[in-house]
Coordinates of C-alpha atoms and ligand atoms in Angstrom, one line a residue:
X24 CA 90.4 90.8 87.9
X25 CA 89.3 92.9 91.2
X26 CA 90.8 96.0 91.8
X27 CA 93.4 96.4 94.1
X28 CA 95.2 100.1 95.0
X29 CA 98.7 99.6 94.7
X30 CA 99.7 103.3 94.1
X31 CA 98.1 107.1 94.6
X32 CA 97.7 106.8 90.7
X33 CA 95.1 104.0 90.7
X34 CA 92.7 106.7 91.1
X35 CA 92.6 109.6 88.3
X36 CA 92.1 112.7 90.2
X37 CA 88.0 112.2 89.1
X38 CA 87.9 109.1 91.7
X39 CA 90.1 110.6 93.9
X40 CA 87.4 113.5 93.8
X41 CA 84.6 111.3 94.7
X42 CA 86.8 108.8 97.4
X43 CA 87.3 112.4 99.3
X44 CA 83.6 113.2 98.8
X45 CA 82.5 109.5 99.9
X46 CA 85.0 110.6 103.2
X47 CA 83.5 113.7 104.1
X48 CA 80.0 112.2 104.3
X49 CA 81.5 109.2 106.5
X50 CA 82.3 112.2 108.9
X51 CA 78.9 114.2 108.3
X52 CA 76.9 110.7 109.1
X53 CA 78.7 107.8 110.4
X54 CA 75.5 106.2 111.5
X55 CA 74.5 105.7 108.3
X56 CA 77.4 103.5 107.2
X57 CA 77.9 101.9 110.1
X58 CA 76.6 98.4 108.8
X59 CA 77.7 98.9 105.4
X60 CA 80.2 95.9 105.6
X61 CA 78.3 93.7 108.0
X62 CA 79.3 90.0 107.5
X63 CA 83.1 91.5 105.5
X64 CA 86.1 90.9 106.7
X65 CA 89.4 92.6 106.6
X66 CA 92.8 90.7 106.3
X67 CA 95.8 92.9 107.5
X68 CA 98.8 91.3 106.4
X69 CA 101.3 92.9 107.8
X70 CA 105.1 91.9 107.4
X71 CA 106.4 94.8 109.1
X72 CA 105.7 97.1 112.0
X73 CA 103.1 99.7 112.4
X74 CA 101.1 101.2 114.0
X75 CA 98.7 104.0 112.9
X76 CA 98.3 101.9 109.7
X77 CA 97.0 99.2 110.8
X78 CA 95.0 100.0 113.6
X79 CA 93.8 102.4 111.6
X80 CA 92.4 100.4 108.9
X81 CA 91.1 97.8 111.6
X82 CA 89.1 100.9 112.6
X83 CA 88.0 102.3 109.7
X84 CA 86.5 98.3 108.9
X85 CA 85.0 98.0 112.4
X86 CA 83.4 101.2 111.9
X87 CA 81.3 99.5 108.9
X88 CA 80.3 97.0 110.4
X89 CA 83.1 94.5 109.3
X90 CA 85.4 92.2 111.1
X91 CA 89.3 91.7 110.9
X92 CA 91.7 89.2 111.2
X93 CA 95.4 89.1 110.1
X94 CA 99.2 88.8 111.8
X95 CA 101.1 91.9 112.5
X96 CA 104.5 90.7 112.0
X97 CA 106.8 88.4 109.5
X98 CA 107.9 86.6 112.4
X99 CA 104.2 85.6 113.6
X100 CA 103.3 85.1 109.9
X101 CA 104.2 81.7 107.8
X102 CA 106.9 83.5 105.9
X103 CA 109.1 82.6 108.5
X104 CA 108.2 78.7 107.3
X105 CA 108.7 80.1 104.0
X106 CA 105.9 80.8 102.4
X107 CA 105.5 83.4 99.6
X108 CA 103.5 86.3 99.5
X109 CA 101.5 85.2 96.6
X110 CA 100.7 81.7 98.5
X111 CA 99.2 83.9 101.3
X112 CA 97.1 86.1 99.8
X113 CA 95.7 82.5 97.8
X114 CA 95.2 82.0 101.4
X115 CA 93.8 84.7 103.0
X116 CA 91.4 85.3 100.3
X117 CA 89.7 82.2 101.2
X118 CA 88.8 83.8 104.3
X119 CA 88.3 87.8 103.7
X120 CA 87.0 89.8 101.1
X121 CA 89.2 92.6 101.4
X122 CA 93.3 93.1 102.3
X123 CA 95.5 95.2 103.2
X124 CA 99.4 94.5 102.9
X125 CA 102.1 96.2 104.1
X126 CA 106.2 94.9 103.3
X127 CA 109.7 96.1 103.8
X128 CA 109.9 94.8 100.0
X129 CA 108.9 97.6 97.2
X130 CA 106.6 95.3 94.7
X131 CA 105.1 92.5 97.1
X132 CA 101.7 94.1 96.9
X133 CA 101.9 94.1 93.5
X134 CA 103.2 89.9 93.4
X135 CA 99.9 89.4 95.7
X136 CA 97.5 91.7 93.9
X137 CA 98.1 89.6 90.7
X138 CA 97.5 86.3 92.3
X139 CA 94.5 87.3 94.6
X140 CA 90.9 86.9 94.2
X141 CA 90.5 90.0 96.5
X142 CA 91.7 93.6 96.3
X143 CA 94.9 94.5 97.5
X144 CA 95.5 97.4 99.5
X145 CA 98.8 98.6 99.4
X146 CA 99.5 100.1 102.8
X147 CA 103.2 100.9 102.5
X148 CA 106.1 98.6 100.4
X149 CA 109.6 99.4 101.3
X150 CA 110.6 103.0 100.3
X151 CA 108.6 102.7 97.9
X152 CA 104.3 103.6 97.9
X153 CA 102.4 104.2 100.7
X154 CA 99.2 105.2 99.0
X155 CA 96.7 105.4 102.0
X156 CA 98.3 107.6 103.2
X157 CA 98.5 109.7 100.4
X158 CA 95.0 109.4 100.5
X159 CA 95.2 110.6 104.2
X160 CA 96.9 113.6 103.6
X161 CA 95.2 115.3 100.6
X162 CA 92.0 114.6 102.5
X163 CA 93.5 116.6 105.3
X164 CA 94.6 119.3 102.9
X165 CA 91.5 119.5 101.5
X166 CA 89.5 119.7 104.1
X167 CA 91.2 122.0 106.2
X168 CA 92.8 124.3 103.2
X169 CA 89.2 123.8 100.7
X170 CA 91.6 123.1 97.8
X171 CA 94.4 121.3 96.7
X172 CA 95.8 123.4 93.8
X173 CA 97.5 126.2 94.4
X174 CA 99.7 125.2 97.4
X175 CA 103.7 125.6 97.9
X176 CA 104.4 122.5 100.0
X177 CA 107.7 121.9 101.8
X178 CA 108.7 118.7 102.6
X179 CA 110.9 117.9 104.7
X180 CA 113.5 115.5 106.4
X181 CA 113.9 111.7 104.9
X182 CA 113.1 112.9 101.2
X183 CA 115.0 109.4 100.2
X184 CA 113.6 106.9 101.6
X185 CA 110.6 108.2 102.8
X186 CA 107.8 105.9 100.9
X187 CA 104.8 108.8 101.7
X188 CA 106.7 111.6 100.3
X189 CA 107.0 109.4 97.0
X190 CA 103.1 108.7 96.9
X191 CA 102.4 112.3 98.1
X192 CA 104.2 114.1 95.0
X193 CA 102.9 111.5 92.7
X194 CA 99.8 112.6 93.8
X195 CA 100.1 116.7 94.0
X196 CA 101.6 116.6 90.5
X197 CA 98.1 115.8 89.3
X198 CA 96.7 119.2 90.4
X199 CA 97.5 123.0 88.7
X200 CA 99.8 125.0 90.5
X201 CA 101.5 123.2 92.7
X202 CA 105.0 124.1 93.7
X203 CA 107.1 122.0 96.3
X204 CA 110.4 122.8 98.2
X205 CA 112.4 120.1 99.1
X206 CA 114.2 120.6 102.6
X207 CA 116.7 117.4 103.5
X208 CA 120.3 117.0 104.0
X209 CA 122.1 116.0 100.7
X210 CA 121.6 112.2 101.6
X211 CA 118.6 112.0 102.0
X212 CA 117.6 114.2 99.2
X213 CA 115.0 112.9 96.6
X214 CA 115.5 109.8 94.3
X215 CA 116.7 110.7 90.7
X216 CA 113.6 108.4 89.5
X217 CA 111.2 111.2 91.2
X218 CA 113.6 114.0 91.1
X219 CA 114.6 113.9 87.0
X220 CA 111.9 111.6 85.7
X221 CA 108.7 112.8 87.6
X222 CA 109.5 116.4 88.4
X223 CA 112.1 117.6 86.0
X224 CA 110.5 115.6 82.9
X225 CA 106.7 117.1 83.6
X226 CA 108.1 120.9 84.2
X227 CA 106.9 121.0 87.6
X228 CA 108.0 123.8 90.2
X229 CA 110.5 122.7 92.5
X230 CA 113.9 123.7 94.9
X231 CA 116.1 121.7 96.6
X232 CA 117.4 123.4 100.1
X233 CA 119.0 122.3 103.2
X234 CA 117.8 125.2 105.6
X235 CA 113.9 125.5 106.7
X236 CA 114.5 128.5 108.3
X237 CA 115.0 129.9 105.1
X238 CA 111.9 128.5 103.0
X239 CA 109.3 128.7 106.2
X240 CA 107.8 131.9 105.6
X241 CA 106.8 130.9 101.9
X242 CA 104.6 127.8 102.5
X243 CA 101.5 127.0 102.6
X244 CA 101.5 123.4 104.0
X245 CA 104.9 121.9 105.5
X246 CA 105.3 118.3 105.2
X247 CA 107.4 116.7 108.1
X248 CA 109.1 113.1 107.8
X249 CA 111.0 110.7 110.7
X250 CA 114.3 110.0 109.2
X251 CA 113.8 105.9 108.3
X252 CA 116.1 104.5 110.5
X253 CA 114.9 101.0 109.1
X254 CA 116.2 101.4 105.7
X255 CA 120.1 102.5 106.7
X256 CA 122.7 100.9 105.7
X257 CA 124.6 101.7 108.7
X258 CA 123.5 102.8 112.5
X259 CA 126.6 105.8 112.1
X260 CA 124.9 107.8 109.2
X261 CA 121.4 107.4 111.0
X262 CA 122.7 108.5 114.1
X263 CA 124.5 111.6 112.3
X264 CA 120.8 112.4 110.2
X265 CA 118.2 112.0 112.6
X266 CA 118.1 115.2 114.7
X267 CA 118.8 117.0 111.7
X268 CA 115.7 118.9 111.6
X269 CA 113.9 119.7 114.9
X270 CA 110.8 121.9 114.2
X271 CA 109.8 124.1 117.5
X272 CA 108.3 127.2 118.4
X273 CA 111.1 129.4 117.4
X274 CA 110.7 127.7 114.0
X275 CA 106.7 128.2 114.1
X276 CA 107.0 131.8 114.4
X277 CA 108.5 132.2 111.2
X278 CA 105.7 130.5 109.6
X279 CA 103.1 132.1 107.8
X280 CA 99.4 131.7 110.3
X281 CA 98.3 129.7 107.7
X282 CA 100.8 127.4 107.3
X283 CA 99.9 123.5 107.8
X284 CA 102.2 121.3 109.6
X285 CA 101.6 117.4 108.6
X286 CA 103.3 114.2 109.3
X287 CA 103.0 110.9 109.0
X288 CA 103.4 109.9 112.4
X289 CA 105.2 108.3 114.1
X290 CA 107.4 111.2 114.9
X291 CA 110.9 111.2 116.5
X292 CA 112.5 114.0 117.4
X293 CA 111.7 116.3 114.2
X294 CA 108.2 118.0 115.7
X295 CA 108.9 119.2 119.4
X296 CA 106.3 118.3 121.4
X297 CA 106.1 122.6 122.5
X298 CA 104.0 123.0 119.6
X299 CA 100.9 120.3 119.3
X300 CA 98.6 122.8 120.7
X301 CA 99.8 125.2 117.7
X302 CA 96.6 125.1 115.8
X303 CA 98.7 125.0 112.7
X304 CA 100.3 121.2 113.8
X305 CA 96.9 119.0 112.5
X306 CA 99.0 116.0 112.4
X307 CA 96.4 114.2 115.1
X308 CA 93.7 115.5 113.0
X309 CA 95.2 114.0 110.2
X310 CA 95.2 110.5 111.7
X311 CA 91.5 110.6 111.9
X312 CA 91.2 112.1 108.2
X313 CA 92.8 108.8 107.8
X314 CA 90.4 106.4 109.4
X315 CA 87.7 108.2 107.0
X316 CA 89.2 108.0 103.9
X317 CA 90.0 104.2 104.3
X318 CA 86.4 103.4 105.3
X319 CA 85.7 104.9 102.2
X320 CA 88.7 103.0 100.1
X321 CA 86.9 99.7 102.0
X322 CA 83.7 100.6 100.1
X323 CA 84.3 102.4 97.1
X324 CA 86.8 98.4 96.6
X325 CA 83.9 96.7 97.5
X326 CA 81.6 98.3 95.8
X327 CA 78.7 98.9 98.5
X328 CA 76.8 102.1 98.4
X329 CA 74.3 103.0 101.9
X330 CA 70.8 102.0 101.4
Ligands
LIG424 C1 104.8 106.0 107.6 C2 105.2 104.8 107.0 O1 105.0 103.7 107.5 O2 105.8 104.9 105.9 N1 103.9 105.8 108.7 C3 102.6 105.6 108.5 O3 102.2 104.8 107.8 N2 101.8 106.5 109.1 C4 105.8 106.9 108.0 C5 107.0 106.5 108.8 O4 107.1 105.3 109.2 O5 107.9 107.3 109.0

C-alpha cells in the first residue's frame, strides 16, 4: 500500500526531523528542486472551502515542477451526483500521482486512503486532523525559536472544534518539556478525548483558563484560533463566542519580547489588525513556512530526492 499522511503521527518525530530538514533546504535552494516533480500531478479534492490550504499546496507542487488539477467545492464535485469518496479517489488516481483531500467529515481521508492507489494527504477532516498544518507550524517554531522542546504554548480561542489545535498537541506531546495553557471560554474548551485521554493519561503539563491577560506574560509561543463558525449548532452561541478574544496592542504589551503569535489563518476578529507589523505576529511568515514544508511532504510521498 502507498503511504498516505492522515494524521501529525504518521511521522515519528525522526521523519518529522528530516521533513523539516528537507524544508529548510527548499528555502536555502529552491532552484534546485524546482523540476523535481516534472511530468506529477497534484489532485486537490476539496469538499469544503479554503483557501491558504489549497492554494498553498497548488504552490508548493508548481514550485517542483508539477501540475494540478482538482474541484474546490462538493457542489462542483460529483458528490453532488452522489458519488463516494472512495469512488473518487479510484478516480482521481487514474489521473495524478499524488492527492490532497480536505472534508467537513472527520474519517473521509481515511475511507479514500484505503482504497487509493495514490497517497492521501489529509489536509483538514471536520474538527478533527489537519496535519499540514501541523507540519506548518512546528516548522515555523523551529525555525524561528531553533527548538521545539522546552516551550509553554498558549492556545487560544476555538479549543473544541478547532481541527489544528487537535493535530498541533498531538504533535508537541512528542517533544520533552513542553507545557501548554489552554485559554477558551468553557464551550469551546478542549475535547475530553484530548483533554483526559491524551494529556491527562501521558502526564503532560497543562491549565485550563479563560483570561489571556492573565497567562500572556508566561508564554513562549501563543497559538491563536477563529472561533469555527462552520461547525455550530446554532448562529446564537457563535454570535455570543466569536469576539471573545480580541488580541491587540494593549494585549501585546503584556507579552514577553519573545513571545510568538501564530494562527492558522483565516483570522476574524481575534488578531487586530494594529499589530501585524509587531515582529512577534509571524503568522504571514508562517503561511510561507507552509508552502515549504508541503513541497517537501510532496517529495518525501513520492519518494524523489534532487539529482
Ligand atoms: C484552518 C482550517 O481549515 O482548519 N485553516 C487552514 O487550513 N489554514 C483553520 C480555520 O479554518 O480556522
Amino acid at each position: 500500500m502507498v503511504r498516505s499522511i492522515l494524521s501529525p503521527l504518521d511521522f515519528s518525530v525522526e521523519e518529522l526531523d528530516q521533513l523539516m530538514d528537507l524544508a529548510d533546504d527548499i528555502i536555502r535552494d529552491p532552484a534546485k528542486y524546482a523540476h523535481t516533480c516534472d511530468g506529477r500531478i497534484l489532485a486537490t479534492l476539496f469538499y469544503e472551502p479554503s483557501t491558504r490550504t489549497r492554494l498553498s499546496f497548488e504552490a508548493a507542487m508548481l514550485r517542483l515542477g508539477g501540475k494540478c488539477l482538482g474541484f474546490h467545492s462538493a457542489d462542483s464535485s460529483s458528490a453532488t451526483k452522489g458519488e463516494t469518496v472512495a469512488d473518487t479517489i479510484r478516480v482521481a488516481s487514474c489521473f495524478a500521482d499524488i492527492a490532497a483531500m480536505r472534508h467537513p467529515k472527520e474519517g473521509a481521508p481515511l475511507v479514500a486512503a484505503s482504497k487509493s492507489t495514490i497517497p492521501v494527504i489529509n489536509a483538514g477532516d471536520g474538527g478533527h486532523q489537519h496535519p499540514t498544518q501541523t507540519f506548518t507550524d512546528l516548522l515555523t517554531i523551529r525555525s524561528l525559536k531553533g527548538h521545539l522542546d522546552n516551550l509553554t504554548i498558549g492556545m487560544c480561542g476555538d479549543l473544541k472544534f478547532g481541527r489544528t489545535v487537535h493535530s498541533l498537541i498531538r504533535a508537541l506531546v512528542r517533544y520533552a518539556n513542553v507545557k501548554f495553557v489552554f485559554i477558551s471560554p468553557k464551550e469551546l474548551k478542549l475535547p475530553s478525548y484530548i483533554r483526559d485521554d491524551l494529556l491527562i493519561q501521558n502526564n503532560i503539563a497543562f491549565r485550563e483558563v479563560t483570561k489571556l491577560e492573565d497567562v500572556l506574560p508566561s508564554l513562549d509561543i501563543l497559538y491563536m484560533t477563529r472561533v469555527q463558525k462552520e461547525r455550530f449548532f446554532n448562529e446564537e452561541d457563535y454570535v455570543r463566542l466569536k469576539d471573545f478574544y480580541i488580541l491587540d496592542k494593549k494585549k501585546m504589551n503584556l507579552a514577553s519580547p519573545d513571545m510568538l503569535v501564530l494562527h492558522p489563518l483565516p483570522r476574524v476578529n481575534e488578531i487586530s489588525t494594529e499589530i501585524d507589523d509587531d515582529p512577534r505576529a509571524v503568522y504571514f511568515k508562517q503561511v510561507k513556512y507552509g508552502m515549504y514544508v508541503r513541497m517537501a511532504l510532496i517529495l518525501t510521498l513520492l519518494n524523489i530526492k534532487p539529482e
